[in-house]
JSON list of C-alpha atoms in Angstrom, two decimals:
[
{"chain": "A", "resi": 7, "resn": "UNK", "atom": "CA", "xyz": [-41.51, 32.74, 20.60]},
{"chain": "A", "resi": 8, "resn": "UNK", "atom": "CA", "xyz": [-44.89, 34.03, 19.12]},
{"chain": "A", "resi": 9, "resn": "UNK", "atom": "CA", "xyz": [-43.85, 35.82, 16.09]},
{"chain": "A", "resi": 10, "resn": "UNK", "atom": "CA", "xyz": [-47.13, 38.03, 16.49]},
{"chain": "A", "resi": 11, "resn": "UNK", "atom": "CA", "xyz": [-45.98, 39.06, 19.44]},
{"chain": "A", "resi": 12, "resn": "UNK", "atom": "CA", "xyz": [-42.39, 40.07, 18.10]},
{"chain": "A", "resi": 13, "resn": "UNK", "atom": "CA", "xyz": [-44.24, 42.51, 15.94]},
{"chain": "A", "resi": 14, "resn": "UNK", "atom": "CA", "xyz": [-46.42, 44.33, 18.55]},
{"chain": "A", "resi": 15, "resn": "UNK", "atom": "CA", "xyz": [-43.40, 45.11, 20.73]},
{"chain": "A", "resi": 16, "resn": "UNK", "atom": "CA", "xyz": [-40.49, 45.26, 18.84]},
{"chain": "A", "resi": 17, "resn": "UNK", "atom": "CA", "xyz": [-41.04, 48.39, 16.75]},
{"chain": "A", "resi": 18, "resn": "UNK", "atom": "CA", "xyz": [-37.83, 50.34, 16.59]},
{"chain": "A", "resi": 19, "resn": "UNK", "atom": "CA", "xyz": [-34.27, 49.28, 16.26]},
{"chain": "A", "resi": 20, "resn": "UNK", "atom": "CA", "xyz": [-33.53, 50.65, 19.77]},
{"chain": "A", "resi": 21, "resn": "UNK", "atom": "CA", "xyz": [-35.97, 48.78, 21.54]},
{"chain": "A", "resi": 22, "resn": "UNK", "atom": "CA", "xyz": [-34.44, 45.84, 19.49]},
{"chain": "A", "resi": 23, "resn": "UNK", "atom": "CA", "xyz": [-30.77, 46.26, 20.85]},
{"chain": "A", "resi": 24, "resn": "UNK", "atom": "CA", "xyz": [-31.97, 47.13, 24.12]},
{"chain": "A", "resi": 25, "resn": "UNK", "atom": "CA", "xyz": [-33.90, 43.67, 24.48]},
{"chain": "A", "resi": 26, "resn": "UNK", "atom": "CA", "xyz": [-31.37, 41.36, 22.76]},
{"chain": "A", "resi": 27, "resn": "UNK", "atom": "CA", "xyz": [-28.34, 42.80, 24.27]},
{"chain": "A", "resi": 28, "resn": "UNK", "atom": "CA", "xyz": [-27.14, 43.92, 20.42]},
{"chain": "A", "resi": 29, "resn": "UNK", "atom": "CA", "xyz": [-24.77, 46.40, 19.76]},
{"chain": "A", "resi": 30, "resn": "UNK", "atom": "CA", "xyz": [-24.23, 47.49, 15.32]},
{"chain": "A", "resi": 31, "resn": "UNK", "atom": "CA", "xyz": [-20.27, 46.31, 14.52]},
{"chain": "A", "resi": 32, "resn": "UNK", "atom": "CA", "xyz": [-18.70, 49.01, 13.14]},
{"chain": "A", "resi": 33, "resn": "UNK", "atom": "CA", "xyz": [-15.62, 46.76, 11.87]},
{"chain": "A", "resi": 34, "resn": "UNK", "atom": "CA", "xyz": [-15.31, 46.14, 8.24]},
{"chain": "A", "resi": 35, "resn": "UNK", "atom": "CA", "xyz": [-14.64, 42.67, 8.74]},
{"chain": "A", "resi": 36, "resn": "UNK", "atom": "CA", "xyz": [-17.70, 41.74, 10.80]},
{"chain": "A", "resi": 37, "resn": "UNK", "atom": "CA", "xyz": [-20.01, 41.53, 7.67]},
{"chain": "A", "resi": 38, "resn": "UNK", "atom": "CA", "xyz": [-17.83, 40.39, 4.81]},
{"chain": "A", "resi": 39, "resn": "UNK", "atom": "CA", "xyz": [-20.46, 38.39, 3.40]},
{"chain": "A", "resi": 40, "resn": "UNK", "atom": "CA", "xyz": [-22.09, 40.76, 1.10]},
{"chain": "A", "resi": 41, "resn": "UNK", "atom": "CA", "xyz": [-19.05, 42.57, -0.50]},
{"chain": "A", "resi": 42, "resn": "UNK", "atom": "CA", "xyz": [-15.99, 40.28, -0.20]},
{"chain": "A", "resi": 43, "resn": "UNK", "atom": "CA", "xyz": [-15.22, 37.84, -2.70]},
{"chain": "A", "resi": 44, "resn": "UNK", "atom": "CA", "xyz": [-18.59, 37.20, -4.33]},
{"chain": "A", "resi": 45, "resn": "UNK", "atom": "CA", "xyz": [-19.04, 34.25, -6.38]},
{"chain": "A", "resi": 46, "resn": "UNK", "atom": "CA", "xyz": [-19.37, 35.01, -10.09]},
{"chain": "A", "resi": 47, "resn": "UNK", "atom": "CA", "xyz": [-22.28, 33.86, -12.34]},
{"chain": "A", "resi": 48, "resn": "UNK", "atom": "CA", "xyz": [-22.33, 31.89, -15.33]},
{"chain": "A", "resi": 49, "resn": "UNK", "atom": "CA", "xyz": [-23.78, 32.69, -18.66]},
{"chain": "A", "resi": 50, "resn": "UNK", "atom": "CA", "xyz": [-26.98, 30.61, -17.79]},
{"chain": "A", "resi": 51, "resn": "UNK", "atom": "CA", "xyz": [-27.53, 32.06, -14.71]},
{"chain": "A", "resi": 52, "resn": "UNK", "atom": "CA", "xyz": [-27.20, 35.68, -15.72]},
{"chain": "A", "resi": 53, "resn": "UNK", "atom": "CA", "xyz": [-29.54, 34.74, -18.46]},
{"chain": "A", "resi": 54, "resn": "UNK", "atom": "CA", "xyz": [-32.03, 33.45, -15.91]},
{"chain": "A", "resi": 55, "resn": "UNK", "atom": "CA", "xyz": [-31.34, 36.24, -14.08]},
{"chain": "A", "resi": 56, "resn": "UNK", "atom": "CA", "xyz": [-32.02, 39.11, -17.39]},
{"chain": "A", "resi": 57, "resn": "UNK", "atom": "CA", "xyz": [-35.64, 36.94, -17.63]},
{"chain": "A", "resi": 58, "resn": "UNK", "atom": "CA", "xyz": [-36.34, 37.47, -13.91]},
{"chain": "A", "resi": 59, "resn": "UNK", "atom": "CA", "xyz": [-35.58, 41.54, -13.75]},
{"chain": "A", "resi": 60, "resn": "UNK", "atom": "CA", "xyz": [-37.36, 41.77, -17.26]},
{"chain": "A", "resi": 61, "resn": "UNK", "atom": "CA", "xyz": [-40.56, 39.94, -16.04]},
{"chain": "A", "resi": 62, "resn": "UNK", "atom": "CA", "xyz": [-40.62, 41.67, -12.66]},
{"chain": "A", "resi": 63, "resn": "UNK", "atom": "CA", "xyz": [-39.92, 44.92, -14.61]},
{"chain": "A", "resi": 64, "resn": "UNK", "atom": "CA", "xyz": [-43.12, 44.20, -16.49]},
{"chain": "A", "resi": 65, "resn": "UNK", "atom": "CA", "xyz": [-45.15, 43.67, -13.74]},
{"chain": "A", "resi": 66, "resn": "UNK", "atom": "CA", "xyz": [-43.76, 46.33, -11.46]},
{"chain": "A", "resi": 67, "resn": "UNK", "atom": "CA", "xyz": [-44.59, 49.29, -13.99]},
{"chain": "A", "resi": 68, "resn": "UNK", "atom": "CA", "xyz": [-48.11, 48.31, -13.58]},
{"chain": "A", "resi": 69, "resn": "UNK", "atom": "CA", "xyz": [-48.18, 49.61, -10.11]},
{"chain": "A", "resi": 70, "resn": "UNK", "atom": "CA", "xyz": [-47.15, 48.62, -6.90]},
{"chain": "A", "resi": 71, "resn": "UNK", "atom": "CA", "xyz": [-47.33, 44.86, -6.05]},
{"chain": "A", "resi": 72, "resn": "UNK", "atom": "CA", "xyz": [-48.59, 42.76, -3.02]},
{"chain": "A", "resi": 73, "resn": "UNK", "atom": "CA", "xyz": [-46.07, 40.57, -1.21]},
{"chain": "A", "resi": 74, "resn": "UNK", "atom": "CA", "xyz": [-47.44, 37.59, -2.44]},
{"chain": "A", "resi": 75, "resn": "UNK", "atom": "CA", "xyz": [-46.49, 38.84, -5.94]},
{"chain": "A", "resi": 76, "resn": "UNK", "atom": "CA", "xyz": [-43.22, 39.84, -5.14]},
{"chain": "A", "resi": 77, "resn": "UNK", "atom": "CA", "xyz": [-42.34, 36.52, -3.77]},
{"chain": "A", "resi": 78, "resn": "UNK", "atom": "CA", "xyz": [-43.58, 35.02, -6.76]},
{"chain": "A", "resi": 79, "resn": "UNK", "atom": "CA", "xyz": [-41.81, 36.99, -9.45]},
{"chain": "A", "resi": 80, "resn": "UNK", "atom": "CA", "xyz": [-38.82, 37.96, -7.63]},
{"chain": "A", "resi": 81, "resn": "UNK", "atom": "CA", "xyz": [-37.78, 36.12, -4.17]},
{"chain": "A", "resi": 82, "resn": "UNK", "atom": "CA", "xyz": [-38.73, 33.21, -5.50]},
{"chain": "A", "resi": 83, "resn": "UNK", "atom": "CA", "xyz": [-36.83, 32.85, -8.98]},
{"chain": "A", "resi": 84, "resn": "UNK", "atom": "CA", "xyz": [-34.08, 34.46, -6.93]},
{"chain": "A", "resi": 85, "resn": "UNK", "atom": "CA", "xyz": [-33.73, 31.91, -4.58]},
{"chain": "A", "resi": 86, "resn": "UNK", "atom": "CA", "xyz": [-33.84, 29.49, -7.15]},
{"chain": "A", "resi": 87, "resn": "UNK", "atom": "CA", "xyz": [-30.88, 30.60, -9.52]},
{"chain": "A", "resi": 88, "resn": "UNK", "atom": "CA", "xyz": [-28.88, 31.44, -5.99]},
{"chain": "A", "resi": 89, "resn": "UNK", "atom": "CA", "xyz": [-29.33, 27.55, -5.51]},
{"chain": "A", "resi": 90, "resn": "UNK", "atom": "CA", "xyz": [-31.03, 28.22, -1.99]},
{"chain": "A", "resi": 91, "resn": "UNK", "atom": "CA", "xyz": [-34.00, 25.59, -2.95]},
{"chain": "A", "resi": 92, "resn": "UNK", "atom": "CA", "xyz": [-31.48, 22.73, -3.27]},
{"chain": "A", "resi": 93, "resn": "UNK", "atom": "CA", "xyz": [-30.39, 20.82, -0.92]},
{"chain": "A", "resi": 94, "resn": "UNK", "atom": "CA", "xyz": [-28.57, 21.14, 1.97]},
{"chain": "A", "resi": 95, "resn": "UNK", "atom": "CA", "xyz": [-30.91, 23.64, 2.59]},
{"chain": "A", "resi": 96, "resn": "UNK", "atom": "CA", "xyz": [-33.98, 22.58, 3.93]},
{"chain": "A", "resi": 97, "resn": "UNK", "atom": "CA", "xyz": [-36.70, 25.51, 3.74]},
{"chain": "A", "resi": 98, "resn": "UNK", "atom": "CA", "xyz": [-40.21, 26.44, 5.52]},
{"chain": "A", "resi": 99, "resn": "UNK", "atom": "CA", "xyz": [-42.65, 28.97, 6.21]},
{"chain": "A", "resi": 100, "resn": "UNK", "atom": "CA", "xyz": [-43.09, 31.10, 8.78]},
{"chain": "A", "resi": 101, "resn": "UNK", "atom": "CA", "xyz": [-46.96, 32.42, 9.65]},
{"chain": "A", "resi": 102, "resn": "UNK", "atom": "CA", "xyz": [-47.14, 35.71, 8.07]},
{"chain": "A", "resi": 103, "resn": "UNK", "atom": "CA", "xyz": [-47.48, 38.89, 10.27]},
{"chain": "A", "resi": 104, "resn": "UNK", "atom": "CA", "xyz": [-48.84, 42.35, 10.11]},
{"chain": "A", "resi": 105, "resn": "UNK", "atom": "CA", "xyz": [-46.30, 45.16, 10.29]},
{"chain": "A", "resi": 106, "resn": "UNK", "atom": "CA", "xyz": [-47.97, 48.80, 11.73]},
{"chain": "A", "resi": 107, "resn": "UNK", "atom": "CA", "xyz": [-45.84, 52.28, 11.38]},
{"chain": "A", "resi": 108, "resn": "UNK", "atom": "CA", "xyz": [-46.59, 55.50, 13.03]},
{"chain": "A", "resi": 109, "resn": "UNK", "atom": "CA", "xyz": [-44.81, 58.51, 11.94]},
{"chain": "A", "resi": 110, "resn": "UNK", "atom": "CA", "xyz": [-45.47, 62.14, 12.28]},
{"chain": "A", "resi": 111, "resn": "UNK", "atom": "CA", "xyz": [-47.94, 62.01, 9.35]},
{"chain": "A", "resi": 112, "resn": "UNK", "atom": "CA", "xyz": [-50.06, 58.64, 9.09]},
{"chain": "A", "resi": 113, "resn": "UNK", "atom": "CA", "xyz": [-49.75, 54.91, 10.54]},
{"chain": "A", "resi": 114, "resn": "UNK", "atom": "CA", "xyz": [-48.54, 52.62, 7.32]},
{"chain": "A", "resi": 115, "resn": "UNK", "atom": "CA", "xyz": [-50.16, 49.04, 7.77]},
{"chain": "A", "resi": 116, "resn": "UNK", "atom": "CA", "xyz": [-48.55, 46.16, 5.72]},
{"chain": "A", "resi": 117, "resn": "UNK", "atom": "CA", "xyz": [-48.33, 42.12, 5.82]},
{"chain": "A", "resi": 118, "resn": "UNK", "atom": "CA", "xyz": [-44.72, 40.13, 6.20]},
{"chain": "A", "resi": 119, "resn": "UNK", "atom": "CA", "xyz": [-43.79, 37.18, 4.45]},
{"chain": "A", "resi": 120, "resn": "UNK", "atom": "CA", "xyz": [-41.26, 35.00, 5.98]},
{"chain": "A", "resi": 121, "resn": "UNK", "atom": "CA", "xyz": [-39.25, 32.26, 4.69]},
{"chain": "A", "resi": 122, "resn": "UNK", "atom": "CA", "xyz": [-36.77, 30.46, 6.72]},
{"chain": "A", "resi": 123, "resn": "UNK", "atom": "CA", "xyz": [-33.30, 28.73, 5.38]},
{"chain": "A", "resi": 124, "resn": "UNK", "atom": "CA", "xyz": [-31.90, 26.11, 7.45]},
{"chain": "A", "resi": 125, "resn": "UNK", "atom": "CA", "xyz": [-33.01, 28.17, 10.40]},
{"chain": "A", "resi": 126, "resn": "UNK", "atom": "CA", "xyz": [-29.75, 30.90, 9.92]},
{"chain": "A", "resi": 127, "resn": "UNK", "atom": "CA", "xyz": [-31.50, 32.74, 6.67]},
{"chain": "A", "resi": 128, "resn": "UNK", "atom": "CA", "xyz": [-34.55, 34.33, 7.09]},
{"chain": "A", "resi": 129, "resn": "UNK", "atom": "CA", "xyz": [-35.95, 35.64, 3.66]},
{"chain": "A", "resi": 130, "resn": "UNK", "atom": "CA", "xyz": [-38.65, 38.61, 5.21]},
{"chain": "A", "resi": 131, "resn": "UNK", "atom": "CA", "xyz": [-40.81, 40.28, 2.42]},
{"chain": "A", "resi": 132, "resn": "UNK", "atom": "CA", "xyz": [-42.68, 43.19, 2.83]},
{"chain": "A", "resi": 133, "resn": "UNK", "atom": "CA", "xyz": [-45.89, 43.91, 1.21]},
{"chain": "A", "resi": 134, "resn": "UNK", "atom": "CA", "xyz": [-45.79, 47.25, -1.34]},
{"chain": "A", "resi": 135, "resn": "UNK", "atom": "CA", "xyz": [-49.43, 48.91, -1.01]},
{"chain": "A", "resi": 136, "resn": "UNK", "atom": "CA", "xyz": [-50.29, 52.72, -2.46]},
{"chain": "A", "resi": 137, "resn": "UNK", "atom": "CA", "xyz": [-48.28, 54.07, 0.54]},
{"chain": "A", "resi": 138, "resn": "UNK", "atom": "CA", "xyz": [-44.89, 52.33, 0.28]},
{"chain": "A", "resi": 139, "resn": "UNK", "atom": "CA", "xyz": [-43.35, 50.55, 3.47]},
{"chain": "A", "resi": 140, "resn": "UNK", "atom": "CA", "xyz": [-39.21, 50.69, 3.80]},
{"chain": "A", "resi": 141, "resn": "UNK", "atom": "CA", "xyz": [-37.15, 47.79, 4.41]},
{"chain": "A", "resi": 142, "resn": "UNK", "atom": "CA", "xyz": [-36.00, 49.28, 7.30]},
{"chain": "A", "resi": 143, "resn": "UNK", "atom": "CA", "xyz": [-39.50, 49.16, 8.67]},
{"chain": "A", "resi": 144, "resn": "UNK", "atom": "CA", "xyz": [-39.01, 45.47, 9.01]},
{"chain": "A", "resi": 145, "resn": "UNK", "atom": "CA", "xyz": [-35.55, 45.62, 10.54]},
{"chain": "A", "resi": 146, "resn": "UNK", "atom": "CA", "xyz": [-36.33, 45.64, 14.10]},
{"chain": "A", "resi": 147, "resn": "UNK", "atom": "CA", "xyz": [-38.60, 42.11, 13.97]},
{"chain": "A", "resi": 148, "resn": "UNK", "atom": "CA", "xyz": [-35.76, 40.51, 11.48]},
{"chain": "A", "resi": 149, "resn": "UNK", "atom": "CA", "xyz": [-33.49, 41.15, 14.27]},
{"chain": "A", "resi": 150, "resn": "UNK", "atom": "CA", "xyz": [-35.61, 39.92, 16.73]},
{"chain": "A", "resi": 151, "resn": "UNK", "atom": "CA", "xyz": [-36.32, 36.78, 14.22]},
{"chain": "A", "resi": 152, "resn": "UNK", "atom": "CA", "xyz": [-32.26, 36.34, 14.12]},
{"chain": "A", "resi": 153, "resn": "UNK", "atom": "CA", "xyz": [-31.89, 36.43, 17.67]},
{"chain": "A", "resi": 154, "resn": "UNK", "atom": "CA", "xyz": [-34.92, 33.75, 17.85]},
{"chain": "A", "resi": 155, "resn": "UNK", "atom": "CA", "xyz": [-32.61, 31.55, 16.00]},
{"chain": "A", "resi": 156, "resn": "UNK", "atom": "CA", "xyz": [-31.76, 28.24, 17.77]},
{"chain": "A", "resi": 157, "resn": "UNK", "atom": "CA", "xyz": [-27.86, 28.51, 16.29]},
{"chain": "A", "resi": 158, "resn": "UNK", "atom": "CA", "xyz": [-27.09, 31.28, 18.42]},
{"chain": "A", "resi": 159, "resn": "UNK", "atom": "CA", "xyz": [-22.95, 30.48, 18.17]},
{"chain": "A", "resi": 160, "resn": "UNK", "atom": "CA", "xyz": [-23.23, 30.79, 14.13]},
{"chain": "A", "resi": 161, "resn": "UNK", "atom": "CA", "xyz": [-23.85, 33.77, 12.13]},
{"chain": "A", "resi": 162, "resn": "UNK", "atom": "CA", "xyz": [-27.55, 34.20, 11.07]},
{"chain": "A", "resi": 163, "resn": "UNK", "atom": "CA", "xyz": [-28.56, 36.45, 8.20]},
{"chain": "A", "resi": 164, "resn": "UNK", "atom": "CA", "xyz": [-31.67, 38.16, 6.94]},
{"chain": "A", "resi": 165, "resn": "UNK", "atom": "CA", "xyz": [-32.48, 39.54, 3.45]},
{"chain": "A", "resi": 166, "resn": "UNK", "atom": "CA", "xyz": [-35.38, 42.16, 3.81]},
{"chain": "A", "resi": 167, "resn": "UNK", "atom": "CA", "xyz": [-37.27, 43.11, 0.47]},
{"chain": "A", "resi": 168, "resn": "UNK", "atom": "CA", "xyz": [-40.20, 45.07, -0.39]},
{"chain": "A", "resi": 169, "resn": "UNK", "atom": "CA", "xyz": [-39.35, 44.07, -4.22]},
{"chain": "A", "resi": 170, "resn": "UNK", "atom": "CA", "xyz": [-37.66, 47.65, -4.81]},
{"chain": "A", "resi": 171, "resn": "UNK", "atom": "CA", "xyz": [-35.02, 47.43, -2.18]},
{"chain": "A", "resi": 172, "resn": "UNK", "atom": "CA", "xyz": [-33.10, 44.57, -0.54]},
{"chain": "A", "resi": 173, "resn": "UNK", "atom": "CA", "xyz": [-31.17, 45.09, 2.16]},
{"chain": "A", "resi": 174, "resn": "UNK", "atom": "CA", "xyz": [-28.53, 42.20, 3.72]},
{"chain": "A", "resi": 175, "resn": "UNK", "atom": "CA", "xyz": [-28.40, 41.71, 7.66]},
{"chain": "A", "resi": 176, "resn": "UNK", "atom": "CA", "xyz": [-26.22, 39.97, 9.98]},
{"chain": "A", "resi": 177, "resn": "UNK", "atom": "CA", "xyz": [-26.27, 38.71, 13.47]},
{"chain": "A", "resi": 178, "resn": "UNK", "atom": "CA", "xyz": [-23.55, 37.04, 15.50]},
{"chain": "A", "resi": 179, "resn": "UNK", "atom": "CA", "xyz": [-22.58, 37.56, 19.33]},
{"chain": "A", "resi": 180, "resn": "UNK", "atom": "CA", "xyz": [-24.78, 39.86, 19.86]},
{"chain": "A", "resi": 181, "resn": "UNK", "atom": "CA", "xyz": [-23.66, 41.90, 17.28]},
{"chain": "A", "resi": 182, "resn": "UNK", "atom": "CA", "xyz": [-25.02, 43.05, 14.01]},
{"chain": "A", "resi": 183, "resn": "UNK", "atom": "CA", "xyz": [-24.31, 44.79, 10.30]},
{"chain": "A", "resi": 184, "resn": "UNK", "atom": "CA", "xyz": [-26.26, 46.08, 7.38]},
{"chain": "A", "resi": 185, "resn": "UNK", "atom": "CA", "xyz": [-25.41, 45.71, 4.25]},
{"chain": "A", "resi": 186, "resn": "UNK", "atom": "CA", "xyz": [-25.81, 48.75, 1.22]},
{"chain": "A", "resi": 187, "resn": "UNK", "atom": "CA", "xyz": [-29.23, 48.83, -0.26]},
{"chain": "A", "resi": 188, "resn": "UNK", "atom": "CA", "xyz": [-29.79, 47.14, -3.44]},
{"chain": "A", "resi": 189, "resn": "UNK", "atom": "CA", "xyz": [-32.42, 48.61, -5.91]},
{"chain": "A", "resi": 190, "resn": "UNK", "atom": "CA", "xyz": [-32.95, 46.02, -8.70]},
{"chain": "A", "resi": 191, "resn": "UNK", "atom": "CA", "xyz": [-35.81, 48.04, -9.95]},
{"chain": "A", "resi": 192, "resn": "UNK", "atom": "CA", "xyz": [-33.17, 50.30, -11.29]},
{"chain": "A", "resi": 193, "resn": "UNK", "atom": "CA", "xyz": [-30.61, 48.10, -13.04]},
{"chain": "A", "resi": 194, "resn": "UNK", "atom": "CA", "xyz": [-30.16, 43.92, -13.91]},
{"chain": "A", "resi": 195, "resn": "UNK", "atom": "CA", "xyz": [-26.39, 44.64, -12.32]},
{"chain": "A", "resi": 196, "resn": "UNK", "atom": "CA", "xyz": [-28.36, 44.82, -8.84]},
{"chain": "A", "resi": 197, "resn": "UNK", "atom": "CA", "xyz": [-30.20, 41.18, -9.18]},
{"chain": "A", "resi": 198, "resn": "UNK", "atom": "CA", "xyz": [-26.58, 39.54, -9.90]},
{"chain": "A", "resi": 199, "resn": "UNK", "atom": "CA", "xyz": [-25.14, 41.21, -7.08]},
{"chain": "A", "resi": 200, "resn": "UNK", "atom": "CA", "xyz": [-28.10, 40.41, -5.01]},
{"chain": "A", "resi": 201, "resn": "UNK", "atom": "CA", "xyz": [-27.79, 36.66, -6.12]},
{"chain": "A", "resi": 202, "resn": "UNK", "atom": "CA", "xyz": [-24.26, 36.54, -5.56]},
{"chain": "A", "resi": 203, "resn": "UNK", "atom": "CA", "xyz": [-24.61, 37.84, -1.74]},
{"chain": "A", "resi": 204, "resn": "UNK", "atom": "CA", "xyz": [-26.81, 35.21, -1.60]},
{"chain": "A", "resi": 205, "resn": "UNK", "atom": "CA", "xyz": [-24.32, 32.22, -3.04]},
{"chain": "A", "resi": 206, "resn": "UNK", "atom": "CA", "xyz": [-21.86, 33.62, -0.87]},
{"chain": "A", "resi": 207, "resn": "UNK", "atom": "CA", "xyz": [-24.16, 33.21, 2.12]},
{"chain": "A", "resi": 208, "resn": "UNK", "atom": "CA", "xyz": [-25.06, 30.10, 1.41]},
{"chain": "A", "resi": 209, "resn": "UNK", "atom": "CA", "xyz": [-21.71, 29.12, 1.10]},
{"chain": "A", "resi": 210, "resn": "UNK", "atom": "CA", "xyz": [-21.48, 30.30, 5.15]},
{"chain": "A", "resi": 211, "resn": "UNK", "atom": "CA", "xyz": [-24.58, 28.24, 5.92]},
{"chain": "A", "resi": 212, "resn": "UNK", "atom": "CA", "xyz": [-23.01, 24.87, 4.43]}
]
């Protein structure tokens, strides 16, 4: 599946669940992973983790950052203290993609950075330019992406980020769930809970 091609024709969530067959769970217990008995953090992690949201909260007060910087001073060190760089989970890239957005008032262009987890955790980063593009913008092709995946029995999961949100997705049986929106730009609490959605995933992708 040409993910360039995902992009140009899967634009809106409906045209998502009308192509894959998907239907949004509205049980409580379909998405679990991201609320439900969270793994805690030690000391040295949360200290990893108070470096991290200082440094990108440095850097973000400067202005609006590029994808490429928000993988580098957030995803990345995030991924890293969640454990996702170790092994069993193997890790590669995905060609990035442009993302285009019509509304009623302007079309928003952006890039998308994609990072795949032992093919069930896509990591999709959005790029932050003057005119800011919502996770949500990037939901339909992260569905798409999860449907793409070649473990279509197991649960697949997506964590969408333009570096001021993240937002948690699932996919299984045709079904899907969104998580809350975190907004670490707005407290450190949000970057543990963040990391500790994503131990608890990887604990599902094990």
């Amino acid at each position: 599946m040409q993910r360039l091609a995902i992009t140009e024709t899967i634009t809106t969530i409906a045209e998502a669940e009308k192509r894959f067959g998907l239907t949004r769970s509205q049980s409580q217990d379909f998405f679990t992973e991201w609320d439900d008995q969270l793994p805690e953090i030690n000391s040295n992690g949360r200290t990893n983790l108070e470096i991290l949201w200082q440094r990108y909260i440095y850097h973000r007060s400067g202005g609006h950052l590029l994808e490429s910087t928000v993988m580098l001073l957030l995803v990345s060190p995030l991924l890293t203290v969640a454990g996702l760089y170790d092994p069993p989970f193997p890790i590669k890239a995905e060609e990035s993609v442009q993302i285009i957005i019509t509304d009623s008032e302007e079309t928003l262009q952006g890039q998308i950075d994609i990072l795949v987890l032992k093919d069930r955790l896509w990591i999709i980063v959005l790029e932050s330019k003057k005119t800011m593009l919502s996770v949500w913008s990037a939901l339909p092709e992260t569905l798409a992406y999860l449907m793409a995946s070649p473990n279509t029995d197991l649960p697949t999961f997506g964590m969408l980020t333009n570096g001021d949100d993240i937002v948690f997705v699932k996919v299984q049986n045709q079904q899907y769930a969104i998580s809350r929106v975190f907004a670490p730009l707005t407290t450190q609490s949000e970057l543990e809970f963040v990391c500790r959605v994503l131990r608890k995933i990887a604990k599902t992708l094990i």
